[in-house]
Coordinates of C-alpha atoms in Angstrom, one line a residue:
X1 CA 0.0 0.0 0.0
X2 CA 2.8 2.2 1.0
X3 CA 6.8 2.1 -0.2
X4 CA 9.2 0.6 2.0
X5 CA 10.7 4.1 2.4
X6 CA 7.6 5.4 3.7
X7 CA 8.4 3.3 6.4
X8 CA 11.3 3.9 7.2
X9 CA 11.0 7.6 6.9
X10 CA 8.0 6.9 10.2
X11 CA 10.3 5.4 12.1
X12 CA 13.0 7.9 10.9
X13 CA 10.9 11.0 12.0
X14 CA 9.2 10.1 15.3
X15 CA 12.0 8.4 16.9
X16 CA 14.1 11.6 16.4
X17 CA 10.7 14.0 17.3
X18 CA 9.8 12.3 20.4
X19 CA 13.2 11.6 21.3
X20 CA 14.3 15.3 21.1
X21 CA 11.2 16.8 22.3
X22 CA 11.0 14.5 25.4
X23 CA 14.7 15.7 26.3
X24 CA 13.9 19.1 25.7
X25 CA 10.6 19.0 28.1
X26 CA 12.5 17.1 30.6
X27 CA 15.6 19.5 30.5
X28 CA 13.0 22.2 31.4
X29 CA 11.7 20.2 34.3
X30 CA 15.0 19.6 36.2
X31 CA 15.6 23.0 35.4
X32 CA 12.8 24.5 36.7
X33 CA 12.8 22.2 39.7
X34 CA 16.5 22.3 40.0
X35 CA 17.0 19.0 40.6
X36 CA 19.9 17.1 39.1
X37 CA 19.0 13.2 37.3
X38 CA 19.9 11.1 39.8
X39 CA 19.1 7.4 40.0
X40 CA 16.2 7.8 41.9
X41 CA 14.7 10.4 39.8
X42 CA 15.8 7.9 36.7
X43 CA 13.9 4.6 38.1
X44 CA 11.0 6.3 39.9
X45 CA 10.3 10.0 38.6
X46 CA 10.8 11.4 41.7
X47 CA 7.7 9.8 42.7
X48 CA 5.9 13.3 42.5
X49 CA 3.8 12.5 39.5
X50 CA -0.3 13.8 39.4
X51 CA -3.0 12.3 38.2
X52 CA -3.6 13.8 35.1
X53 CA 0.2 12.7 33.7
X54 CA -0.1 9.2 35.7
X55 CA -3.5 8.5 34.4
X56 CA -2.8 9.5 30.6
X57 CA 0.8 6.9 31.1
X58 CA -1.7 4.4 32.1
X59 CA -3.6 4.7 28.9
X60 CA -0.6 5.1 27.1
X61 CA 1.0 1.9 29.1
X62 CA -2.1 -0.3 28.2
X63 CA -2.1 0.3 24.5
X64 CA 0.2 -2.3 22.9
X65 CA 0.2 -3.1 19.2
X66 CA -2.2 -6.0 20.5
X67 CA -4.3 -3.4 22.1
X68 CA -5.1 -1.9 18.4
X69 CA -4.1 -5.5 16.3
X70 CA -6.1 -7.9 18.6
X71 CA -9.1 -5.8 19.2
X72 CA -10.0 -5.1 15.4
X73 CA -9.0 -9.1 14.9
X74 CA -12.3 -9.7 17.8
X75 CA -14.3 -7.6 16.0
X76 CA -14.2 -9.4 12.9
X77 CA -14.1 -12.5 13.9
X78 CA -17.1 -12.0 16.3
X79 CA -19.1 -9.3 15.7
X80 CA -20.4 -6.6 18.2
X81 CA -19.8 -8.9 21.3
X82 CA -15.5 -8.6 20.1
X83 CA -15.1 -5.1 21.0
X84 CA -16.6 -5.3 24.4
X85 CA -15.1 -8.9 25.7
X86 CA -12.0 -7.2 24.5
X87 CA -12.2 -3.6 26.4
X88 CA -14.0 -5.1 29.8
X89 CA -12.4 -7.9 29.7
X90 CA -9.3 -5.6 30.3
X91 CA -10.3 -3.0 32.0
X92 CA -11.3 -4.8 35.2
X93 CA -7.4 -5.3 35.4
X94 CA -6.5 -2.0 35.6
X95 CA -9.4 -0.7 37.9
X96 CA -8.8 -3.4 40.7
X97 CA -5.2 -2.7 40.3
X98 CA -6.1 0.9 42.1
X99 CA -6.7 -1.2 45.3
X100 CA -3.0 -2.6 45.0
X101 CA -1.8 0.6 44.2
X102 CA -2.9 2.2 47.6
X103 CA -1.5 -0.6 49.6
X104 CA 1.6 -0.4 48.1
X105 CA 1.9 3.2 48.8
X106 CA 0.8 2.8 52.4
X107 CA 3.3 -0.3 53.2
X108 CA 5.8 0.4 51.2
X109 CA 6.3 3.9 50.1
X110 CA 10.1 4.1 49.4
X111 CA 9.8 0.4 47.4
X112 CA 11.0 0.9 44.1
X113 CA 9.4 -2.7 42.8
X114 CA 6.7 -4.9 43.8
X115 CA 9.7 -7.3 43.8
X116 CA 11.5 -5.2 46.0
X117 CA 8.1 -5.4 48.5
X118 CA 8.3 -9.5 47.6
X119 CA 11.8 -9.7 49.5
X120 CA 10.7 -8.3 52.5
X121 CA 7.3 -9.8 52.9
X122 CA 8.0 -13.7 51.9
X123 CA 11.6 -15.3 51.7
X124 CA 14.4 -15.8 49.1
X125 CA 12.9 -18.5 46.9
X126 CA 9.9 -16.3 46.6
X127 CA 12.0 -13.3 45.4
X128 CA 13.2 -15.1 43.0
X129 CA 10.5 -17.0 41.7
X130 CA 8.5 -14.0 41.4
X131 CA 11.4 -12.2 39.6
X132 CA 11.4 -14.8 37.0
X133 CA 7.6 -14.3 36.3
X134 CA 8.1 -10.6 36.2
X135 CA 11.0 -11.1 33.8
X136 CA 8.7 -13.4 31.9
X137 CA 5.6 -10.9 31.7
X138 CA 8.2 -7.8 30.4
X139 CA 9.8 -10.2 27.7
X140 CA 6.4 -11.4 26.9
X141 CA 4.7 -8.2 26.5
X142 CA 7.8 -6.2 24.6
X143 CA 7.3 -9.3 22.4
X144 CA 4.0 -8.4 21.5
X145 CA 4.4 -4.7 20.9
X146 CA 7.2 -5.6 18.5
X147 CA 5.5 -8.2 16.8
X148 CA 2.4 -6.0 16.3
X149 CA 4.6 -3.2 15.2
X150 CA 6.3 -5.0 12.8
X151 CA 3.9 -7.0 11.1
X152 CA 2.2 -3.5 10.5
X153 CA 4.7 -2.0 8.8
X154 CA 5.3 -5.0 6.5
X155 CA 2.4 -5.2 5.7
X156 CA 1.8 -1.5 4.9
X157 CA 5.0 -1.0 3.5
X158 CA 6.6 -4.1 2.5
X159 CA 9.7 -2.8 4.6
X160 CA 11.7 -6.2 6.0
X161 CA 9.9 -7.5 8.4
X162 CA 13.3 -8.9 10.2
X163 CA 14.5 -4.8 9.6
X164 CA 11.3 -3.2 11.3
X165 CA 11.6 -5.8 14.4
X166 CA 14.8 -4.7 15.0
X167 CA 14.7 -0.9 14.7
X168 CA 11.4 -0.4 16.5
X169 CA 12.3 -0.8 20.0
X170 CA 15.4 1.6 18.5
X171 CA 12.9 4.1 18.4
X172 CA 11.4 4.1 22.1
X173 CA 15.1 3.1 23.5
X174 CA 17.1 6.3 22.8
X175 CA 14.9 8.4 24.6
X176 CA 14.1 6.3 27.7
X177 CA 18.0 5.8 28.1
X178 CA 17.7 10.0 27.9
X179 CA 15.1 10.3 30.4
X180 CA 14.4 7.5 32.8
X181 CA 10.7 7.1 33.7
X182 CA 9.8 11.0 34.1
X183 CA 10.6 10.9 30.1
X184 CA 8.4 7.9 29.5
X185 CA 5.6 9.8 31.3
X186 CA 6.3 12.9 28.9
X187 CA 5.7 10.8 25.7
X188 CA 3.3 9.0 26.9
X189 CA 1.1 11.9 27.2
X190 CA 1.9 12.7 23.9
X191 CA 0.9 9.7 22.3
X192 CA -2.2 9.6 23.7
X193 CA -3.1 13.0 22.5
X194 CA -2.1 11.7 19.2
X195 CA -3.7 8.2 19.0
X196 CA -6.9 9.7 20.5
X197 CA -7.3 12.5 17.1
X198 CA -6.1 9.5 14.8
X199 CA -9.3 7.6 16.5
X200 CA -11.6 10.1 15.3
X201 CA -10.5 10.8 12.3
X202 CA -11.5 7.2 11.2
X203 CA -14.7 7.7 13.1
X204 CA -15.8 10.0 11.5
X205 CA -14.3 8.8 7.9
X206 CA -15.9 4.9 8.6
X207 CA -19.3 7.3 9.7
X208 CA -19.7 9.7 6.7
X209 CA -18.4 7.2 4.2
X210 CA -20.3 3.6 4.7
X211 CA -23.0 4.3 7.0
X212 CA -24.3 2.0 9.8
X213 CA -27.1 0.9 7.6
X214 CA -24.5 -1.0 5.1
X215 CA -22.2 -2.0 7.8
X216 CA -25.1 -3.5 9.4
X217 CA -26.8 -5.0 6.3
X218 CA -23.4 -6.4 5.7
X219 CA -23.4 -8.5 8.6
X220 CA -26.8 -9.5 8.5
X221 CA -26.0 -11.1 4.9
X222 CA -23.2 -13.0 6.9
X223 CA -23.3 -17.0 7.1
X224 CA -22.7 -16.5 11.2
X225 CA -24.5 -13.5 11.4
X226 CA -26.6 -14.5 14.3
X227 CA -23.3 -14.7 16.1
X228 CA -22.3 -11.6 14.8
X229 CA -24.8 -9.7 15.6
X230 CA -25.4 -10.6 19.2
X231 CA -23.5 -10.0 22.8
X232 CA -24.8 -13.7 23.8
X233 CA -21.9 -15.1 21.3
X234 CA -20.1 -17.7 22.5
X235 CA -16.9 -17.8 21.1
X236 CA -16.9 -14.0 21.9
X237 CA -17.5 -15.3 25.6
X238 CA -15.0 -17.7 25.6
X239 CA -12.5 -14.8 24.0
X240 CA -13.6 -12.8 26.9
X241 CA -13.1 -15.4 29.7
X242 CA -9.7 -15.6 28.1
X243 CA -8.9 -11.9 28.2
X244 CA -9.7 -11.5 31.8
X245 CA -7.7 -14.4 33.1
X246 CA -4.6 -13.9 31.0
X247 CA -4.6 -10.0 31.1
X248 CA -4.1 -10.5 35.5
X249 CA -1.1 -11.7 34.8
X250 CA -0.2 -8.7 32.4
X251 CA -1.3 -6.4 35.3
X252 CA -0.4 -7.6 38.2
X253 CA 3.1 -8.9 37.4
X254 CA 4.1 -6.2 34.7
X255 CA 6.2 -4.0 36.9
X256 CA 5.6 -1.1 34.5
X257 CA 1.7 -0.4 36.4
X258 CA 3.5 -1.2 39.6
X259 CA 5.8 1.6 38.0
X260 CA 3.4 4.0 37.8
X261 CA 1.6 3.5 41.0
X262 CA 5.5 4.4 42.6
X263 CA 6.1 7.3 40.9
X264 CA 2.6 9.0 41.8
X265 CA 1.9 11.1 44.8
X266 CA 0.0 9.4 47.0
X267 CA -3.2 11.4 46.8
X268 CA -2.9 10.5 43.0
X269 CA -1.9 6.8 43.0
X270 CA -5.6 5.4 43.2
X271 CA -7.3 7.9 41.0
X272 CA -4.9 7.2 37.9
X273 CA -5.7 3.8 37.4
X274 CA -9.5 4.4 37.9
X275 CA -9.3 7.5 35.1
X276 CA -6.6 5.7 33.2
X277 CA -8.9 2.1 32.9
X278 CA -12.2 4.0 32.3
X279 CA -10.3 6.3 29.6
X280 CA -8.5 3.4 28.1
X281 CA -12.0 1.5 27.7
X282 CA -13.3 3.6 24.6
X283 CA -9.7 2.8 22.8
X284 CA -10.0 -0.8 22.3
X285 CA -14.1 -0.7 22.1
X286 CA -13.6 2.0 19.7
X287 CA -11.0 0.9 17.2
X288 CA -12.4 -2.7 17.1
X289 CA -16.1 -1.5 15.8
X290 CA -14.7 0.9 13.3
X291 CA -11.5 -1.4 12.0
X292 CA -12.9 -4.9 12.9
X293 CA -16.5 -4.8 13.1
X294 CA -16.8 -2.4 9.9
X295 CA -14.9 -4.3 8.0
X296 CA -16.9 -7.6 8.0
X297 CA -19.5 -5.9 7.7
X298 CA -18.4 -4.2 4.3
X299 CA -16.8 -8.0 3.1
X300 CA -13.4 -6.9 3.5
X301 CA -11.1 -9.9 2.8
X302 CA -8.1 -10.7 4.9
X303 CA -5.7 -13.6 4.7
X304 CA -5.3 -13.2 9.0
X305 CA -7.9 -11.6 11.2
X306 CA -4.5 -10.5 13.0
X307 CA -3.9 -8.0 9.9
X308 CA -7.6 -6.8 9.5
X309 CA -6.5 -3.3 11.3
X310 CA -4.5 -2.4 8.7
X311 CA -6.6 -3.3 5.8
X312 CA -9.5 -1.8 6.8
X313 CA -7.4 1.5 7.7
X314 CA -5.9 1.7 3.9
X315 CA -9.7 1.0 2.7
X316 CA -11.5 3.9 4.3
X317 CA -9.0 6.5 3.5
X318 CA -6.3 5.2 1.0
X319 CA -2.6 5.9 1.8
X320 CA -3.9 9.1 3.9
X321 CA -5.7 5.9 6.3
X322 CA -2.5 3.7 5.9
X323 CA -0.1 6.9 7.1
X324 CA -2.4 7.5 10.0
X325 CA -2.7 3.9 11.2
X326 CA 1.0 4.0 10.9
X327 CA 0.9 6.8 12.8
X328 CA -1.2 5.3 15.2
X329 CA 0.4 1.9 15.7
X330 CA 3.6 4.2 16.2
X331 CA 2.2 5.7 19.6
X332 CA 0.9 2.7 21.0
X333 CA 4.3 0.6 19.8
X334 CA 6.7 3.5 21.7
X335 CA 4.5 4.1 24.8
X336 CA 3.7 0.9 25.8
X337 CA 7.5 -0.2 24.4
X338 CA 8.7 2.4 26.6
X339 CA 6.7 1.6 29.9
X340 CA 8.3 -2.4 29.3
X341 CA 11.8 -1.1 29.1
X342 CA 11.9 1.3 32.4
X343 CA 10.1 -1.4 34.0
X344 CA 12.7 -4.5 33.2
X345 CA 15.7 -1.4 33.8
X346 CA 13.7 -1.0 37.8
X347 CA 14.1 -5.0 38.2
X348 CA 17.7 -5.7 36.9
X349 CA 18.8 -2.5 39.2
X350 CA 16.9 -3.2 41.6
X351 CA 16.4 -6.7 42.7
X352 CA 19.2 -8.0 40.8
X353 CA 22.2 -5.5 40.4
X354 CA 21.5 -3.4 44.0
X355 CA 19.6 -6.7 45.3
X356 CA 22.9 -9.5 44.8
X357 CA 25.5 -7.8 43.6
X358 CA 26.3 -4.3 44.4
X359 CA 24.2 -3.1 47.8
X360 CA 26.2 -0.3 48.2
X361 CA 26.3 0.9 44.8
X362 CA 26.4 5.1 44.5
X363 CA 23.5 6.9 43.0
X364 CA 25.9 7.4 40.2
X365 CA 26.7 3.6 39.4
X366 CA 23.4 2.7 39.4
X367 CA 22.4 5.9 37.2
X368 CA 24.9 4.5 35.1
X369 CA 24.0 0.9 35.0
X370 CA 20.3 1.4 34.7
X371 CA 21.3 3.5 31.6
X372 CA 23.0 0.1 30.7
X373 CA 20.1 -2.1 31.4
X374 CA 17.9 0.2 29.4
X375 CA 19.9 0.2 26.2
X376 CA 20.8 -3.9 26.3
X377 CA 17.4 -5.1 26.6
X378 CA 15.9 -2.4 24.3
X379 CA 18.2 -4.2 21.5
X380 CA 18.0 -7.6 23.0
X381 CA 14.1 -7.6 22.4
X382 CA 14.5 -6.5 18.7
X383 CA 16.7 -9.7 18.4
X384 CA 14.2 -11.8 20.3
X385 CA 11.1 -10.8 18.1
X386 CA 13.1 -11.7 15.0
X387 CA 13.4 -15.3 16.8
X388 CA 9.5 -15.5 17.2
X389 CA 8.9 -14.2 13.7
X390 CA 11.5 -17.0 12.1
X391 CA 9.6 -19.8 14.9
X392 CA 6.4 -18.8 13.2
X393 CA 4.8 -17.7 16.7
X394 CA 2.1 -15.2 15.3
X395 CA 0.6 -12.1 17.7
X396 CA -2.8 -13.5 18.7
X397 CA -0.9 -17.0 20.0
X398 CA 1.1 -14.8 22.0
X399 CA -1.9 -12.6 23.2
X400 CA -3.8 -16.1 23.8
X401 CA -0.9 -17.7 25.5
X402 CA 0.6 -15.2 27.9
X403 CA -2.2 -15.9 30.8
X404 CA -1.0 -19.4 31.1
X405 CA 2.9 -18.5 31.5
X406 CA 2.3 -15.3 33.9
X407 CA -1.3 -15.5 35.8
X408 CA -0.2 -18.1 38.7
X409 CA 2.2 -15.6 39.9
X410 CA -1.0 -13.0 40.4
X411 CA -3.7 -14.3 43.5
X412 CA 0.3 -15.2 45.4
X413 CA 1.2 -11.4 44.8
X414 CA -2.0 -10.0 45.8
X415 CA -2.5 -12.1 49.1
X416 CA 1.3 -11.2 50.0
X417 CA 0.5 -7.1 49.7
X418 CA -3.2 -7.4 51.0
X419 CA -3.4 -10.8 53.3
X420 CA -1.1 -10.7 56.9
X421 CA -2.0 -14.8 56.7
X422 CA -0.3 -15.3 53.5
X423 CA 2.2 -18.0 53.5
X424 CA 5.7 -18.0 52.1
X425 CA 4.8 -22.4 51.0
X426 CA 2.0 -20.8 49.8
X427 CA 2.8 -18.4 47.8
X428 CA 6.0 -20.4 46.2
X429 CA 4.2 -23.2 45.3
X430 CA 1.1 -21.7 44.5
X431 CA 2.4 -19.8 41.7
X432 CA 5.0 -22.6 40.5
X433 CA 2.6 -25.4 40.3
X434 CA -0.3 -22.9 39.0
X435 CA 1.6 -22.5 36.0
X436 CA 3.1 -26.3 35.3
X437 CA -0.3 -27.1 36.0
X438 CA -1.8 -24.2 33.3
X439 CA 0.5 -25.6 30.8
X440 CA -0.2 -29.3 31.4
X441 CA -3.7 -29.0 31.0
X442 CA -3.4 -26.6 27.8
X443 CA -0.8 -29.2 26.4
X444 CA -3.6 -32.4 27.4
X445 CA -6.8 -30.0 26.0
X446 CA -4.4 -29.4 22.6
X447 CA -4.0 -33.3 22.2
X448 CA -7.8 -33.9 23.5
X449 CA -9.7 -31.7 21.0
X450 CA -7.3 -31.9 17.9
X451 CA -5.4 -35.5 18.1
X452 CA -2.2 -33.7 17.9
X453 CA -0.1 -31.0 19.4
X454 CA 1.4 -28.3 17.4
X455 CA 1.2 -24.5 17.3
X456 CA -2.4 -24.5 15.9
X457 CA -3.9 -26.7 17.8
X458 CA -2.4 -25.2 21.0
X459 CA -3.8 -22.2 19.6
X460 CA -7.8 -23.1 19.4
X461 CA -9.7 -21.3 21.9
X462 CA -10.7 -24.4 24.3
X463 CA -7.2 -25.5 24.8
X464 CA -6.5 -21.5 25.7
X465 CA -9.6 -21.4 28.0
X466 CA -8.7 -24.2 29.7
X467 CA -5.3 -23.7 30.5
X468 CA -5.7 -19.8 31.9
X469 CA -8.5 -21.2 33.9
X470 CA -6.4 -23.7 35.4
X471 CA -3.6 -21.5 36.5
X472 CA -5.6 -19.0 38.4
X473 CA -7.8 -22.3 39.9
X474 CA -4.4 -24.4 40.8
X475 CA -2.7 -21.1 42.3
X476 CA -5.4 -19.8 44.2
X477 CA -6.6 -23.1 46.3
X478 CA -2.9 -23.7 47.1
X479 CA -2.2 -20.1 47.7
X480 CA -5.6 -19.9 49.9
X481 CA -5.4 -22.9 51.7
X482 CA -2.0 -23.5 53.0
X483 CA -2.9 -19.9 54.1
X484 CA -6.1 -21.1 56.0
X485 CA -4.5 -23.8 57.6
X486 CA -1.1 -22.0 58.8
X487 CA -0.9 -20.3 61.5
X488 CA 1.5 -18.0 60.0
X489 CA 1.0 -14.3 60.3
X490 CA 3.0 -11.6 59.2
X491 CA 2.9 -7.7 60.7
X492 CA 3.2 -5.3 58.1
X493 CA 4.4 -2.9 60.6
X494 CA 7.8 -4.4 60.5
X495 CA 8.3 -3.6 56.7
X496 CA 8.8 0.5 58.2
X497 CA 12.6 1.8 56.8
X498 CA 13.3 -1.5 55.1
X499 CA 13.3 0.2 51.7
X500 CA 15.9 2.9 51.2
X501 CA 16.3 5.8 48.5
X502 CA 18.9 5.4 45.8
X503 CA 20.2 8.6 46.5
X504 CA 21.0 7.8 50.1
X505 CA 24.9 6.4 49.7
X506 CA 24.5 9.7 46.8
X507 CA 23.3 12.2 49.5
X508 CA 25.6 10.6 52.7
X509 CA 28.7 11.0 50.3
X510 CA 27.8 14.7 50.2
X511 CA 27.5 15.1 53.7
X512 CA 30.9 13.4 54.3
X513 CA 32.9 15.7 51.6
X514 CA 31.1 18.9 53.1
X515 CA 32.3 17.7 56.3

């Protein structure tokens, strides 16, 4: 649709427009604040951000390529009932998630991870068994946003799909190395400005230009259209039921919305992930009725219902809709990019680097390092999506999958913030054998409904269903009920100055030259 220079020239333009003008904004914030990047600042924004700039990031944060790919891929697959299984069914994440965020900020205000919280409140093995599933979820998730971005711009503009994999997270890397996690929150805002107008530009286009009568005639001519037309689908239940258990995992073991909830104020913490799941709602809903539904409804033709989005977008306004998809994918591919890589940078530094290796590091060395961090896995992951792309591991597996790899760690995590009976046993083998368990049954449910297992079969949406539910089932009564019949109890109380500022060895270094 578009030439492979076109392409480029996208990536080209924003990664040097965002990357410059999120320096330049965050230049004038230390300047005007007078305060010098230290590692603190880097990993945790000072934690002085509002609600308005938290609660746009969490938007941003929540948009991955999947977020725009996946929902328009629902909506033409099954009908009216794909755009809402897809918003609710992850929204609910986000929303509960405010709850977390307050306890957090109550327990552990100076934590600089949920991992970091994890160390203090069970034992060794659970540190590092949750850091593993934290890993997992970031590597997981920057997978995705790749792999969606990529596939994109192939398809748009036949530019190397190998190339585009690889230069993406080039894009979102630069400027996060720049600006830690106060610059992330800059761009973020801007994105969502931007992917908001693109929204309603194709709208209003879809609006003017089809009508709801055709689109709606359209699917009523359908040989399914009784599934397509109603919210009592049931493959569209079963996607939903699917969404909500897998997208726990992509919450509450993503350190990037932990992230967020740290470098808030406290009055703000709670209120940005209520505005930031309600606002994030109409994105999903929105972009999967006018790309997804639409576009079944007009007999659009697709080799993938993973590359409808794109399609559609070139259909209702020529290369003018293909630039502005493009456009579009771009903001949701560098926010949610960007939120992935501060997060995995907090971890390494954090529970790895300051954890194992270097307790006494200075402000400056871990500045340093978490500079590092940031730049390794930002070209690691363009490495690692070339790997899925040559493995023939498309987006919606990935999407489908991800519950079952990363959900058992979830009800452990939760119980362990909100829960004083919440056992260490429980919580270790909860989540381990929640996901062995998750991927036994998907592997058994594979064989069971398709005699064989292979990537398609593992991919059908009982196999899927199955193997989320099981996580979440297998965690939570092992979790719960070693819990219930414990006597353990832990007082939260005793958590009070276990965490300490980055800065501190930075600011007692000060103190000892001025003296």
């Amino acid at each position: 649709m578009l030439t492979p220079s076109v392409g480029y020239l996208i990536l080209l333009i924003f990664g040097v427009l965002f990357t410059g003008v999120t320096a330049v904004i965050h230049r004038m914030d230390s300047k005007r604040k007078g305060k010098e990047m230290t590692a603190e600042q880097f990993n945790t924004a000072g934690r002085s951000v509002g609600v308005g700039l938290a609660s746009a990031s969490i938007v941003a944060a929540w948009t991955w390529a999947a977020t725009i790919m996946m929902s328009s891929s629902t909506g033409y697959q099954y009908g009216i009932s794909g755009p809402f299984w897809y918003a609710a069914g992850a929204t609910i994440q986000i929303l509960l998630f405010a709850i977390l965020a307050v306890h957090l900020k109550r327990k552990a205000p100076n934590a600089h991870t949920f991992l970091e919280f994890i160390s203090q409140r069970f034992d060794k093995k659970n540190h590092r068994l949750m850091l593993v599933f934290a890993l997992m979820t970031n590597i997981i998730v920057t997978s995705m946003i790749i792999l969606g971005g990529a596939i994109t711009l192939n398809q748009l503009t036949g530019m190397n799909l190998y190339v585009a994999a690889f230069l993406i997270p080039v894009t979102f890397t630069i400027y996060t190395m720049i600006g830690g996690l106060k610059a992330s929150f800059i761009a973020d805002y801007l994105h969502t400005v931007i992917l908001f107008v693109v929204l309603l530009i194709f709208g209003v286009a879809v609006y003017y230009k089809f009508g709801i009568s055709n689109i709606y005639e359209g699917l009523r001519a359908l040989p399914e259209s009784k599934q397509m037309l109603t919210m009592a689908s049931i493959p569209g239940l079963l996607f939903g039921i699917i969404n909500i258990v897998g997208n726990f995992g992509t919450v509450f073991v993503d350190q990037a919305y932990w992230q967020r909830a740290i470098a808030s104020t406290d009055k703000a913490a709670s209120k940005a992930y209520i505005y930031g799941g309600i606002s994030w709602f109409s994105i999903p809903f929105a972009v999967a009725t006018i790309l997804g539904v639409s576009a079944a409804g007009l007999g659009i033709s697709v080799s993938s219902p993973d590359s409808v989005a794109p399609i559609m977008a070139s259909h209702i306004l020529g290369s003018v809709g293909s630039i502005l998809f493009l456009t579009m994918l771009f903001m949701a591919v560098t926010s949610a990019g960007s939120a992935e890589l501060t997060a995995v940078t907090n971890i390494i530094v954090t529970d790895i680097y300051r954890h194992s290796i270097n307790p006494h590091a200075s402000s400056k060395k871990l500045l340093r390092v978490s500079r590092l961090v940031t730049l390794g896995f930002g070209l690691s992951m363009g490495i690692f999506s070339i790997l899925l792309f040559y493995l023939g591991i498309s987006l919606g597996f990935v999407y489908m999958a991800m519950g079952i790899f990363v959900s058992a760690a979830v009800i452990p995590v939760t119980l362990g913030l909100v829960w004083k009976r919440a056992t260490n046993a429980g919580a270790f083998y909860g989540a381990l054998l929640g996901m062995i368990g998750g991927v036994t049954v998907w592997l058994i449910s594979a064989y069971v409904t398709a005699g064989h297992v292979n990537v398609e079969s593992l991919g059908g949406l009982y196999p899927m269903l199955f193997g989320n539910l099981a996580v979440f089932v297998i965690s939570g009564v092992i979790s719960i009920g070693h819990a219930l019949i414990s006597s353990e109890e832990f007082h939260f109380e005793s958590l009070k100055d276990k965490f300490k500022s980055f800065d501190e060895s930075h600011s007692t270094a000060r103190k000892e030259n001025l003296g």
